[in-house]
Coordinates of C-alpha atoms and ligand atoms in Angstrom, one line a residue:
X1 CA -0.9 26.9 6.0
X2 CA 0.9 30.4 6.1
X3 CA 1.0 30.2 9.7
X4 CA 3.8 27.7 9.6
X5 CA 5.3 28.8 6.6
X6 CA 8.2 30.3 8.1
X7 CA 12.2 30.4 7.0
X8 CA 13.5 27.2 6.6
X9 CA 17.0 26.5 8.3
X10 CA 19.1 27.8 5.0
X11 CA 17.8 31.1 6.0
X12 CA 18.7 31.1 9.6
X13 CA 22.1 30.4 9.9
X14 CA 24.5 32.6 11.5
X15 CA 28.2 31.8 11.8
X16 CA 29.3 30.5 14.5
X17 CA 26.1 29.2 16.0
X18 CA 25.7 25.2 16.7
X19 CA 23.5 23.0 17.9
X20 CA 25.3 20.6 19.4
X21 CA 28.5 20.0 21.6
X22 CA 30.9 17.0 21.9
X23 CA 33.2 16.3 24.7
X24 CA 36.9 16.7 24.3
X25 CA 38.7 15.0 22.2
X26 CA 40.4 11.7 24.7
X27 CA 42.0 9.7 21.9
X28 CA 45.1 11.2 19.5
X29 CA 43.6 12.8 16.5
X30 CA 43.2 10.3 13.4
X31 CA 46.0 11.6 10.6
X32 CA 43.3 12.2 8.0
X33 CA 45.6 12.3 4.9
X34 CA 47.1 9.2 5.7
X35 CA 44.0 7.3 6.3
X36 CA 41.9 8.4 3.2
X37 CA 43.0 8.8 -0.6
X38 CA 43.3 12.1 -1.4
X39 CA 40.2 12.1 -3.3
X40 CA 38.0 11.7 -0.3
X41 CA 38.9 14.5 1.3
X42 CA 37.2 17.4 1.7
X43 CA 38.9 20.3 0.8
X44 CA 36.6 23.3 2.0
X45 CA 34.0 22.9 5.2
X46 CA 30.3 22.7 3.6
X47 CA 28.1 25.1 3.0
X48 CA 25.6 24.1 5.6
X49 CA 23.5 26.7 7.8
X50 CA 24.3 27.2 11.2
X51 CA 22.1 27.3 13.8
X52 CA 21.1 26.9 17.5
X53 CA 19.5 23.5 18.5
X54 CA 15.9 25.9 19.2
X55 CA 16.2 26.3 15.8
X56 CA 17.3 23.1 14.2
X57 CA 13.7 22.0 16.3
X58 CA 11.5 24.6 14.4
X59 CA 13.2 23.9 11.2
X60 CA 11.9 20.0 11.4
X61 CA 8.5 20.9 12.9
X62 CA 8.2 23.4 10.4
X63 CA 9.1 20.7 7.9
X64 CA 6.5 18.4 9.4
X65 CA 3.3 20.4 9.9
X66 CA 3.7 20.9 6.1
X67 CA 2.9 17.4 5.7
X68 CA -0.1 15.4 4.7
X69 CA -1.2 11.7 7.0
X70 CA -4.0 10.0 7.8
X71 CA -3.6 11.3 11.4
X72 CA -4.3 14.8 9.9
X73 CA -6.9 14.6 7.4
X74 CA -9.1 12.6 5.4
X75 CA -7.3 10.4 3.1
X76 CA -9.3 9.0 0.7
X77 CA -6.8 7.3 -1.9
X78 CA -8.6 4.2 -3.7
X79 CA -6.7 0.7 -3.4
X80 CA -4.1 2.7 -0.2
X81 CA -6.3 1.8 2.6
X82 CA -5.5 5.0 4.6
X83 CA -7.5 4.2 7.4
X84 CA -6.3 5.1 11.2
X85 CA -3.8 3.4 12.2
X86 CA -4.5 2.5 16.1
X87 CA -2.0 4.3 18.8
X88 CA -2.0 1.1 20.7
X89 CA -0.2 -1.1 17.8
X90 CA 2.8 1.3 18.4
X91 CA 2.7 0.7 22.5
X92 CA 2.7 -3.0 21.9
X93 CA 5.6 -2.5 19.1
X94 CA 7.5 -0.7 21.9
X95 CA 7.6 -3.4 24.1
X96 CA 11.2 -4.2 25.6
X97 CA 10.9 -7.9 24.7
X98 CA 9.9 -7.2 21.0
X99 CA 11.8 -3.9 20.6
X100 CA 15.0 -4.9 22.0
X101 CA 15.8 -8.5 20.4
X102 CA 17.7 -9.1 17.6
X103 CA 17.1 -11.5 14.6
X104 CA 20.8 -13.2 15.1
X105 CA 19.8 -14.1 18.6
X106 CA 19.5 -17.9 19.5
X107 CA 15.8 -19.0 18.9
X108 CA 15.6 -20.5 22.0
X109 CA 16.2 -16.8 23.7
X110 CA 13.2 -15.5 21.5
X111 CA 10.1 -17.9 21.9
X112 CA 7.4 -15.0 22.5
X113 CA 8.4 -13.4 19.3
X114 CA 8.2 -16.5 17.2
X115 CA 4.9 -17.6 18.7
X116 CA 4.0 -13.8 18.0
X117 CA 4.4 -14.9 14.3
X118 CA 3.2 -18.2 14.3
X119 CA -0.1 -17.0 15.7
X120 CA -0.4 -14.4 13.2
X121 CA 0.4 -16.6 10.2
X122 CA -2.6 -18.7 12.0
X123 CA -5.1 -16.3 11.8
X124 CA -3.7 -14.8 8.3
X125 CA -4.9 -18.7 7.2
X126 CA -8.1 -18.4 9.0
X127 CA -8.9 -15.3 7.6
X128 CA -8.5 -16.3 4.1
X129 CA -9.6 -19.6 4.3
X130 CA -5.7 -20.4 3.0
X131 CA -3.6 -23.7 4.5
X132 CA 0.1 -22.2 5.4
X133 CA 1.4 -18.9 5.3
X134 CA 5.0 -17.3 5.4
X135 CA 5.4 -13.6 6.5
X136 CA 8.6 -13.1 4.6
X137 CA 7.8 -10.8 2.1
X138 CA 7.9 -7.4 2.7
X139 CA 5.3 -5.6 0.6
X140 CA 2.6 -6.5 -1.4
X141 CA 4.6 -6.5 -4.8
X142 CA 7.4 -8.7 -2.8
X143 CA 4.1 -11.2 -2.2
X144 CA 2.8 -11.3 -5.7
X145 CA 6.2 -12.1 -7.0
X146 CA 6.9 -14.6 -4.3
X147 CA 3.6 -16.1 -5.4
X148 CA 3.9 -16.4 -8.9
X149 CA 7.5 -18.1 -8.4
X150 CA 5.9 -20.6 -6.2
X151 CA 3.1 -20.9 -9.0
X152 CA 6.6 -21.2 -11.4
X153 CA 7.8 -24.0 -9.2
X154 CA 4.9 -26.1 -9.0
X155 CA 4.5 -26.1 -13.1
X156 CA 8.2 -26.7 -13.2
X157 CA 8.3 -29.7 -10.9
X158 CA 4.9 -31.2 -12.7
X159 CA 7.0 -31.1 -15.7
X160 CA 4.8 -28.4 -17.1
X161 CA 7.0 -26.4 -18.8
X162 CA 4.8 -24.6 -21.4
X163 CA 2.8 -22.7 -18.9
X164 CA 4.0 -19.5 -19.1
X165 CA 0.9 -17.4 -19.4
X166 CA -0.3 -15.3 -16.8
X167 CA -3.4 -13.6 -17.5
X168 CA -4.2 -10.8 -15.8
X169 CA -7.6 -8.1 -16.3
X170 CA -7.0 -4.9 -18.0
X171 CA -8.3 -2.9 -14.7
X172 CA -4.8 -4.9 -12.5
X173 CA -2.7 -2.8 -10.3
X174 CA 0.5 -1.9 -11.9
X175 CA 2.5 -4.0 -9.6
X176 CA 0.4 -7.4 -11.2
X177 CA 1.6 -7.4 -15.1
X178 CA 5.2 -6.0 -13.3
X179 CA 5.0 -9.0 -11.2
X180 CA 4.4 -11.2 -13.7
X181 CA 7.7 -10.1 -16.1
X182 CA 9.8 -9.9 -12.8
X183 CA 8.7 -13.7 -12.5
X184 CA 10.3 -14.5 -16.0
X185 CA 6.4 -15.1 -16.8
X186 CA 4.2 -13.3 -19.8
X187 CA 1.3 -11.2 -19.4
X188 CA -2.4 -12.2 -21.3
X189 CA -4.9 -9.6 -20.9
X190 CA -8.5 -10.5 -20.0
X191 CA -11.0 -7.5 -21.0
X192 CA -13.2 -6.2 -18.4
X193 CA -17.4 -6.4 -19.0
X194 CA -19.8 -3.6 -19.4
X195 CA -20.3 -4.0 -15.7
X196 CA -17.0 -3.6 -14.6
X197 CA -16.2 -7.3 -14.2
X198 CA -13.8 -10.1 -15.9
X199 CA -15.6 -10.6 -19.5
X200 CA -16.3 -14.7 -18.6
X201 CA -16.2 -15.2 -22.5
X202 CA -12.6 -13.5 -23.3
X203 CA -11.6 -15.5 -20.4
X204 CA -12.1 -18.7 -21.6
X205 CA -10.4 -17.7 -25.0
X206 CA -7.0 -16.4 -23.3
X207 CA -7.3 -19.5 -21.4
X208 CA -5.2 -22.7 -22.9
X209 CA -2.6 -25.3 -22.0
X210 CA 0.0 -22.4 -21.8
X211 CA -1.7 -20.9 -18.7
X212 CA 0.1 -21.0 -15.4
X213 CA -2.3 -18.7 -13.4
X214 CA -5.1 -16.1 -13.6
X215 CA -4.2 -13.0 -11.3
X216 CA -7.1 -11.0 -10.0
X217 CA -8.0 -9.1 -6.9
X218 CA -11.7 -9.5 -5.7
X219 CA -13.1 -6.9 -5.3
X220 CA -11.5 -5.7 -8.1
X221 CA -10.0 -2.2 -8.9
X222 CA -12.8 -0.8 -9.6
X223 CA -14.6 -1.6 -5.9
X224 CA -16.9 -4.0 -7.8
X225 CA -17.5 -8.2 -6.2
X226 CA -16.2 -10.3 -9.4
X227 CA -19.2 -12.1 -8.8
X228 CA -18.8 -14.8 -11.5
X229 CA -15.6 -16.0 -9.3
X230 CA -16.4 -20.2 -9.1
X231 CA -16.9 -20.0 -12.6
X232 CA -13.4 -18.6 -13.5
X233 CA -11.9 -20.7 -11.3
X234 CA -13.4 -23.6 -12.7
X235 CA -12.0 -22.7 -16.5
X236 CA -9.0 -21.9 -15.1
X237 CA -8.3 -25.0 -13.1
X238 CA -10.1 -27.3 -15.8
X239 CA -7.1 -26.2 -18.2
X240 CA -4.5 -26.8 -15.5
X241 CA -3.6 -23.4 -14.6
X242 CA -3.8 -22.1 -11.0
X243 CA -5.3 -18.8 -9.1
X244 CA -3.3 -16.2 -7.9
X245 CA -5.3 -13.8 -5.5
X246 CA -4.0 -10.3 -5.1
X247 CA -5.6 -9.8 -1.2
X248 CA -3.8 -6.1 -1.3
X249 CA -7.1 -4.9 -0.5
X250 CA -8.9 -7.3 2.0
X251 CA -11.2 -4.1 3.8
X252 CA -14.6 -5.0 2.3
X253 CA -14.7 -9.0 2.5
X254 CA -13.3 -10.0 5.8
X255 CA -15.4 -12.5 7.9
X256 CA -18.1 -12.4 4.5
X257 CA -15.9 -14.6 2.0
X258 CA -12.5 -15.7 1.6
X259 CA -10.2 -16.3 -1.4
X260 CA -9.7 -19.9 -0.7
X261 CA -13.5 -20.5 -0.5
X262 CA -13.4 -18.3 -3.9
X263 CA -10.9 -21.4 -5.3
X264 CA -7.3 -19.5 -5.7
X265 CA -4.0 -21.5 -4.8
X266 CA -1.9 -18.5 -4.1
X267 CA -2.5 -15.4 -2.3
X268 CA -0.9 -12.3 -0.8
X269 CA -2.3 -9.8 1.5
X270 CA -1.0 -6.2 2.7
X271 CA -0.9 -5.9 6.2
X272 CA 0.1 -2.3 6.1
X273 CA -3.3 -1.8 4.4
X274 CA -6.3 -3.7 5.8
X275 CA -4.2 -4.3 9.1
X276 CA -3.2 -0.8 9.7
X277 CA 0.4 -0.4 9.5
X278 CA 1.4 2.9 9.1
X279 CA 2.1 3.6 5.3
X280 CA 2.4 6.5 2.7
X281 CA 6.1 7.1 3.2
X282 CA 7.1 4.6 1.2
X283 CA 7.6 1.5 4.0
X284 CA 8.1 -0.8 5.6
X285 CA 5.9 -2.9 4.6
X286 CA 4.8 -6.3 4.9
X287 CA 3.1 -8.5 2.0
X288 CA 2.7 -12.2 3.6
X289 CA 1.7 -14.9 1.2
X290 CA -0.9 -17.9 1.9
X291 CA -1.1 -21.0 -0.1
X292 CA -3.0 -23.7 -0.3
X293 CA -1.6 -27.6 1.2
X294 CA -0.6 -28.2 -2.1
X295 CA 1.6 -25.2 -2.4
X296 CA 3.1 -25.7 1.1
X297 CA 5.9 -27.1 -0.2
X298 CA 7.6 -24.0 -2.0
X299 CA 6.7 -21.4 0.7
X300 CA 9.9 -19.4 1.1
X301 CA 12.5 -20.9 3.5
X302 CA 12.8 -20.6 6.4
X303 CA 9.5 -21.8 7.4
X304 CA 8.2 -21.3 11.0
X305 CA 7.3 -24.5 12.5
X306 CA 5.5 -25.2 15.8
X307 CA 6.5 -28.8 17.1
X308 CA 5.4 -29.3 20.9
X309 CA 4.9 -25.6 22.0
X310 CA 8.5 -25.0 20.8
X311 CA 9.0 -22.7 17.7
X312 CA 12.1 -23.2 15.0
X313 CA 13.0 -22.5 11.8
X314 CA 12.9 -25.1 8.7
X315 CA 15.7 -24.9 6.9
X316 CA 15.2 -28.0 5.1
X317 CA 12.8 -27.4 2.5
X318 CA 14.2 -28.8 -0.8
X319 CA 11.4 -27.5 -2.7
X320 CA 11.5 -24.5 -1.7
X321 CA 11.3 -21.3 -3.8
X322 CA 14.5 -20.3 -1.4
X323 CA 15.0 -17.3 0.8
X324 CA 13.4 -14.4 -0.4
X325 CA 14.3 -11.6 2.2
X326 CA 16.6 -11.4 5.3
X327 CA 14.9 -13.2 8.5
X328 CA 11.4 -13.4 8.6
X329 CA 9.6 -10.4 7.4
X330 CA 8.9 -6.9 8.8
X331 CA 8.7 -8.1 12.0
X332 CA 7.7 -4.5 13.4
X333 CA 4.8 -3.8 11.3
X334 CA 3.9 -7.8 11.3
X335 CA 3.9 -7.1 15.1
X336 CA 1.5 -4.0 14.6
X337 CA -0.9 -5.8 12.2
X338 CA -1.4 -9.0 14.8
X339 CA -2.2 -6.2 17.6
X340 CA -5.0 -4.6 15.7
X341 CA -6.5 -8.7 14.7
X342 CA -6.4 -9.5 18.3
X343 CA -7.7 -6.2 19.9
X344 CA -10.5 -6.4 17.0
X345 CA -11.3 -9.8 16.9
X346 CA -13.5 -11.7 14.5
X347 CA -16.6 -9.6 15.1
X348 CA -14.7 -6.3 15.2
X349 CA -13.1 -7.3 11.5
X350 CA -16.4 -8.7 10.1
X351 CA -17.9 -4.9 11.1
X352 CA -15.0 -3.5 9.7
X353 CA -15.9 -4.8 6.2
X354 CA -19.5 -3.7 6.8
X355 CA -18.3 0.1 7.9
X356 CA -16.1 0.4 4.9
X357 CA -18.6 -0.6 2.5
X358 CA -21.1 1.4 4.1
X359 CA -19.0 4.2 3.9
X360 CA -18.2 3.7 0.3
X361 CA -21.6 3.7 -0.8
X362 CA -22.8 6.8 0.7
X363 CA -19.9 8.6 -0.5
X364 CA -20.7 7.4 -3.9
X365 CA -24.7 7.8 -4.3
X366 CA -23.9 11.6 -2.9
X367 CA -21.4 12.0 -5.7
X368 CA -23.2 10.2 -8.8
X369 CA -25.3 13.5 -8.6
X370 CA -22.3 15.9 -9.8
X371 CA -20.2 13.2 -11.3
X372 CA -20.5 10.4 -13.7
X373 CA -20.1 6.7 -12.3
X374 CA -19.6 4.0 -14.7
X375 CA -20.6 1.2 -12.9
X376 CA -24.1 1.9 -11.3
X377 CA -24.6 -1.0 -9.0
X378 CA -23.5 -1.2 -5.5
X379 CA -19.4 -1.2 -4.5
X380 CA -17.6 -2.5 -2.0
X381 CA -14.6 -1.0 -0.2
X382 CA -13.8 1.3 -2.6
X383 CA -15.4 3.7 -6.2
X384 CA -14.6 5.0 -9.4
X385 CA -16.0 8.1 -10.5
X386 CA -15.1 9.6 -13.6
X387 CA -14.3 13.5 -14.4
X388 CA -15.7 13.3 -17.8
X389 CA -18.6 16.1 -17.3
X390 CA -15.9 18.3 -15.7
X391 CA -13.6 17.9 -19.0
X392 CA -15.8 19.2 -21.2
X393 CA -15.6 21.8 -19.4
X394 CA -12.2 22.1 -19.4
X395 CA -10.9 21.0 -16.1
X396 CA -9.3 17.9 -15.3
X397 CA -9.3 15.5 -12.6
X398 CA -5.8 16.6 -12.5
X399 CA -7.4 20.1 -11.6
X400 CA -10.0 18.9 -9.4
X401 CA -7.3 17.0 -7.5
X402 CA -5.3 19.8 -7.3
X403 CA -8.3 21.9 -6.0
X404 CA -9.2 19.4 -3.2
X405 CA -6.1 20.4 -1.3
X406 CA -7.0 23.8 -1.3
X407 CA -10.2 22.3 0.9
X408 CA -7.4 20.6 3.2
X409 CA -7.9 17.1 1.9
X410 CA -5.8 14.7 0.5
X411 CA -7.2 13.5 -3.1
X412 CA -8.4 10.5 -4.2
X413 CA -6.3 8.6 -6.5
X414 CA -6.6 9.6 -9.8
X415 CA -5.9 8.2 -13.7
X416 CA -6.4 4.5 -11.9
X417 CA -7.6 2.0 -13.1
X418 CA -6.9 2.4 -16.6
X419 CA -10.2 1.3 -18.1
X420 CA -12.2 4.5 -16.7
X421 CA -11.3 8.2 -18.6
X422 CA -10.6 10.6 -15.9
X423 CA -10.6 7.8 -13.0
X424 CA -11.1 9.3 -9.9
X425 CA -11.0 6.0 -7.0
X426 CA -11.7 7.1 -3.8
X427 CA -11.7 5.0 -0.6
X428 CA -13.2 5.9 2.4
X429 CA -12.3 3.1 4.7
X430 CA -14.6 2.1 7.9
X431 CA -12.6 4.9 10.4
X432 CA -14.2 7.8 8.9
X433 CA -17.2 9.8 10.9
X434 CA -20.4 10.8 8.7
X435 CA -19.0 14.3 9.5
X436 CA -16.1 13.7 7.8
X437 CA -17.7 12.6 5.1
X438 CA -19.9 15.0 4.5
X439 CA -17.5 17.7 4.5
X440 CA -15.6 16.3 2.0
X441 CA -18.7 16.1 -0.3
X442 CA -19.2 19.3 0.3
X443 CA -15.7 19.9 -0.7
X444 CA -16.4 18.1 -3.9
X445 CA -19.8 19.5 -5.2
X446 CA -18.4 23.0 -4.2
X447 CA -15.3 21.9 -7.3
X448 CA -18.3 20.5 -9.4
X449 CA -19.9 24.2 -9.3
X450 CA -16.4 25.9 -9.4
X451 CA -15.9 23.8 -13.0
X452 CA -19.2 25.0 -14.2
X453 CA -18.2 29.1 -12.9
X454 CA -15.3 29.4 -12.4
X455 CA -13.2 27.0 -14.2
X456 CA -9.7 28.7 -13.6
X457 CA -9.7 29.0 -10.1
X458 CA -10.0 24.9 -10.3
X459 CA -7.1 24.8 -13.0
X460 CA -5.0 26.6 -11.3
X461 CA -5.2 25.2 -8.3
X462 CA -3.8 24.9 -5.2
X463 CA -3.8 28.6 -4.6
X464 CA -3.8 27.9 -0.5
X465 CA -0.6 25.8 0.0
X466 CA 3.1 25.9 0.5
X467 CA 3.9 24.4 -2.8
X468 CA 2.1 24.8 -5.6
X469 CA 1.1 23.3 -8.9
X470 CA 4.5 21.3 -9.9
X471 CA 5.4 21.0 -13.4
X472 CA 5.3 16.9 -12.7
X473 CA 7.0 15.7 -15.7
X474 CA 9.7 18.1 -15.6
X475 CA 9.8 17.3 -11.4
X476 CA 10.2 13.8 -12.3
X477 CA 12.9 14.1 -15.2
X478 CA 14.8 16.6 -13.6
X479 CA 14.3 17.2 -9.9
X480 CA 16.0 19.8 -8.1
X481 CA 17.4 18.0 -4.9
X482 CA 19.5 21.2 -3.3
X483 CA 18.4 23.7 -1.6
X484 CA 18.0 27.3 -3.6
X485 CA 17.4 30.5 -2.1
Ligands
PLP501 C1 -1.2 -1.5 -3.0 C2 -1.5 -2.6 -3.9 C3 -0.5 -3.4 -4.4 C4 0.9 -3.3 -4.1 O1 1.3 -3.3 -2.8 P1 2.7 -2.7 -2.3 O2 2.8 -3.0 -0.9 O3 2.6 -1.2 -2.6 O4 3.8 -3.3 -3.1 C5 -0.9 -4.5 -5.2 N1 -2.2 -4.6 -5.6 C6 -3.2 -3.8 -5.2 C7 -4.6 -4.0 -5.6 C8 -2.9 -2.8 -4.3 O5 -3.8 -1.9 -3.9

């Protein structure tokens, strides 16, 4: 790392110096103080650095090398999916007749695109056993919120207008019980079992005639098959209410089971997870949902429609849920995620359930030795260890986070799900070498011994990069966005 660490560009600048030049001036010069209130204009040139165009380059390379992806290093953050993200995805997304169109353009001009989609959106259905499927949403909270107002709408329309319960387990993702208020719904919580699973008997006493839908993601947060799924369906659709399915995380189940064989109505899935769109930056994403015939209805609108070979829109949806996004969806990363279905194929995503599970479980029988996991039986895509033998020894999983950088890889995610003290989830995902993975168990029983020897040079860490341990709270409340020298 202290390699690159050299001057940023606020350090470099020398008067004078630019990195750019503009041709002369062809058209009379605008009358600034006429065209602008007074208060717009700038008074005194800003204080920026300046510097040669060589410069500007190393300042941005510098910039990037500091940076952590999935295309440098291991990645192993439980419920993200960082897996690689395949360089031919981006050749197809570069494609003149994809990368040059423009939504506005007459449908008729843009047939390949919108048979692109439509063929997606088929094999979305396929792969979770769902009926239709609309790619407008563009992340995976987007889709849960698009799916509960749909789940809103069909109540609504049934004249059911007491069901406003949603219950959700106390191990959700953040974005579920967020969802569900954003949705003008209420949250129920259903406890979680001694093994990590929906407790079947608090279930059936949240559930009542108030129900609209049970939200749950299978597996669940804590990597573990809900494996009592046909039962809870069947209490929830006995009492009227209807299954949400939060497919964020499809990397462990694909060609084994699907959530409409498991009996939910609604689902989403993240594309820029399981179907390697590049993510981690914050976007875009893209969060499709998948219903069920009898949800068809009040899919978002437009609806892609195939009538004769020949692809249109359907505007005319008068149950619709309405527009939810401009046009149809991240139509890049949409693009990218029906690349890697087709170049994989059925087989090639059945085996990569089977890798990622694989990989999961030999990461996770290594670790059990050094740290405690509080569900012993086997996981699927994903684990939860917890740091409590570490605590009592007075390092965190904060710390042991924190240290992991200093072994050049990213952490797992930590303090997630709720239900386990000192959560540490880590997800492998199928792309990973046994070489890889063995080195970042190494990585790990090496902190393990530093806890037990050494236990400041864990809490103090990282000692090894640029940045270094960040007052969080204070970074948070009251971040310093300028540059100081
Ligand atoms: C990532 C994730 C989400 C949220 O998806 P975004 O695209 O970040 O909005 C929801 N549920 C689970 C289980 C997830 O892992």
């Amino acid at each position: 790392m202290a390699k690159t660490d050299f001057p940023l560009i606020f350090e470099r600048g020398k008067e004078g110096r630019t990195s750019y030049s503009l041709p002369e001036l062809d058209v009379p010069e605008m009358d600034l103080d006429s065209a602008f209130a007074d208060s717009y204009i700038r008074k005194e040139a800003p204080n920026l650095p300046e510097v040669s165009e060589l410069e500007l380059m190393r300042h941005y390379t510098a910039l990037s090398r500091r940076n952590y992806g999935v295309d440098s290093g291991f990645y192993p953050l439980g419920s993200c999916t960082m897996k690689y993200n395949p360089k031919i995805n981006e050749d197809a997304a570069r494609l003149e007749g994809f990368s040059y169109i423009h939504p506005h353009q007459d449908p008729e001009t843009v047939q390949g695109a919108m048979e692109m989609m439509y063929d997606l959106q088929t094999s979305l259905a396929e792969i979770t056993g769902m009926h239709d499927f609309s790619l407008q949403s563009a992340a995976g909270a987007q889709g849960e919120w698009t799916g509960l107002m749909m789940i809103r709408a069909f109540h609504e329309t049934n004249g059911d207008l007491n069901r406003s319960k949603v219950i959700v387990p106390d191990s959700a993702h953040g974005t579920n019980p967020a969802s569900v208020s954003v949705a003008g719904l209420d949250v129920v919580t259903v406890k979680t079992n001694e093994h990590g699973l929906v407790d079947l008997e608090d279930l059936k006493r949240v559930v009542d005639d108030e129900t609209a839908a049970l939200m749950l993601t299978n597996p669940n947060t804590l990597g573990l098959f809900e494996t009592e799924i046909m039962e809870m369906a069947e209490i929830v659709h006995n009492a009227g209410g209807k299954l949400y399915y939060d497919g964020a995380n499809l990397n462990a189940i694909m060609g084994y089971t699907r959530p409409g064989d498991m009996g939910f109505d609604v689902v989403h899935m993240n594309l820029h997870k399981t179907f390697t769109g590049p993510h981690g930056g914050g976007g875009p994403g893209s969060g499709p949902v998948g219903v069920t015939s009898e949800f068809a209805p009040y899919l978002p609108k437009p609806v892609l429609m195939k009538r004769d070979d020949h692809y249109t829109f359907d505007h005319d949806r008068p149950a619709s849920i309405g527009r939810i996004k401009p046009y149809y969806g991240n139509f890049g990363i949409n693009l990218r995620a029906y690349t890697y279905i087709r170049t994989m194929g059925a087989e090639g995503l059945k085996k990569v359930s089977e890798h990622a599970v694989l990989n999961a479980n030999y990461l996770m029988r290594r670790l059990e030795k050094e740290y405690e996991l509080p569900y012993p039986q086997h996981c699927k895509h994903e684990f939860v260890l917890s740091g409590k033998k570490q605590k009592q020894l007075g390092v965190r999983t904060l710390d042991i986070a924190k240290r992991l950088l200093d072994y050049d890889y990213h952490p797992p995610t930590i303090y997630f799900p709720l239900n386990v003290e000192e959560a540490m989830m880590t997800e492998p995902t199928e792309t990973e070498s046994k070489e890889t993975l063995d080195g970042f168990i190494d990585a790990m029983i090496r902190i393990s011994e530093e806890a037990k020897d050494d236990p400041e040079l864990v809490q103090e860490a990282p000692h090894q990069t640029v940045v270094k341990r960040m007052d969080e709270t204070t970074a948070a409340r009251k971040p310093i966005l300028r540059y100081q020298q």
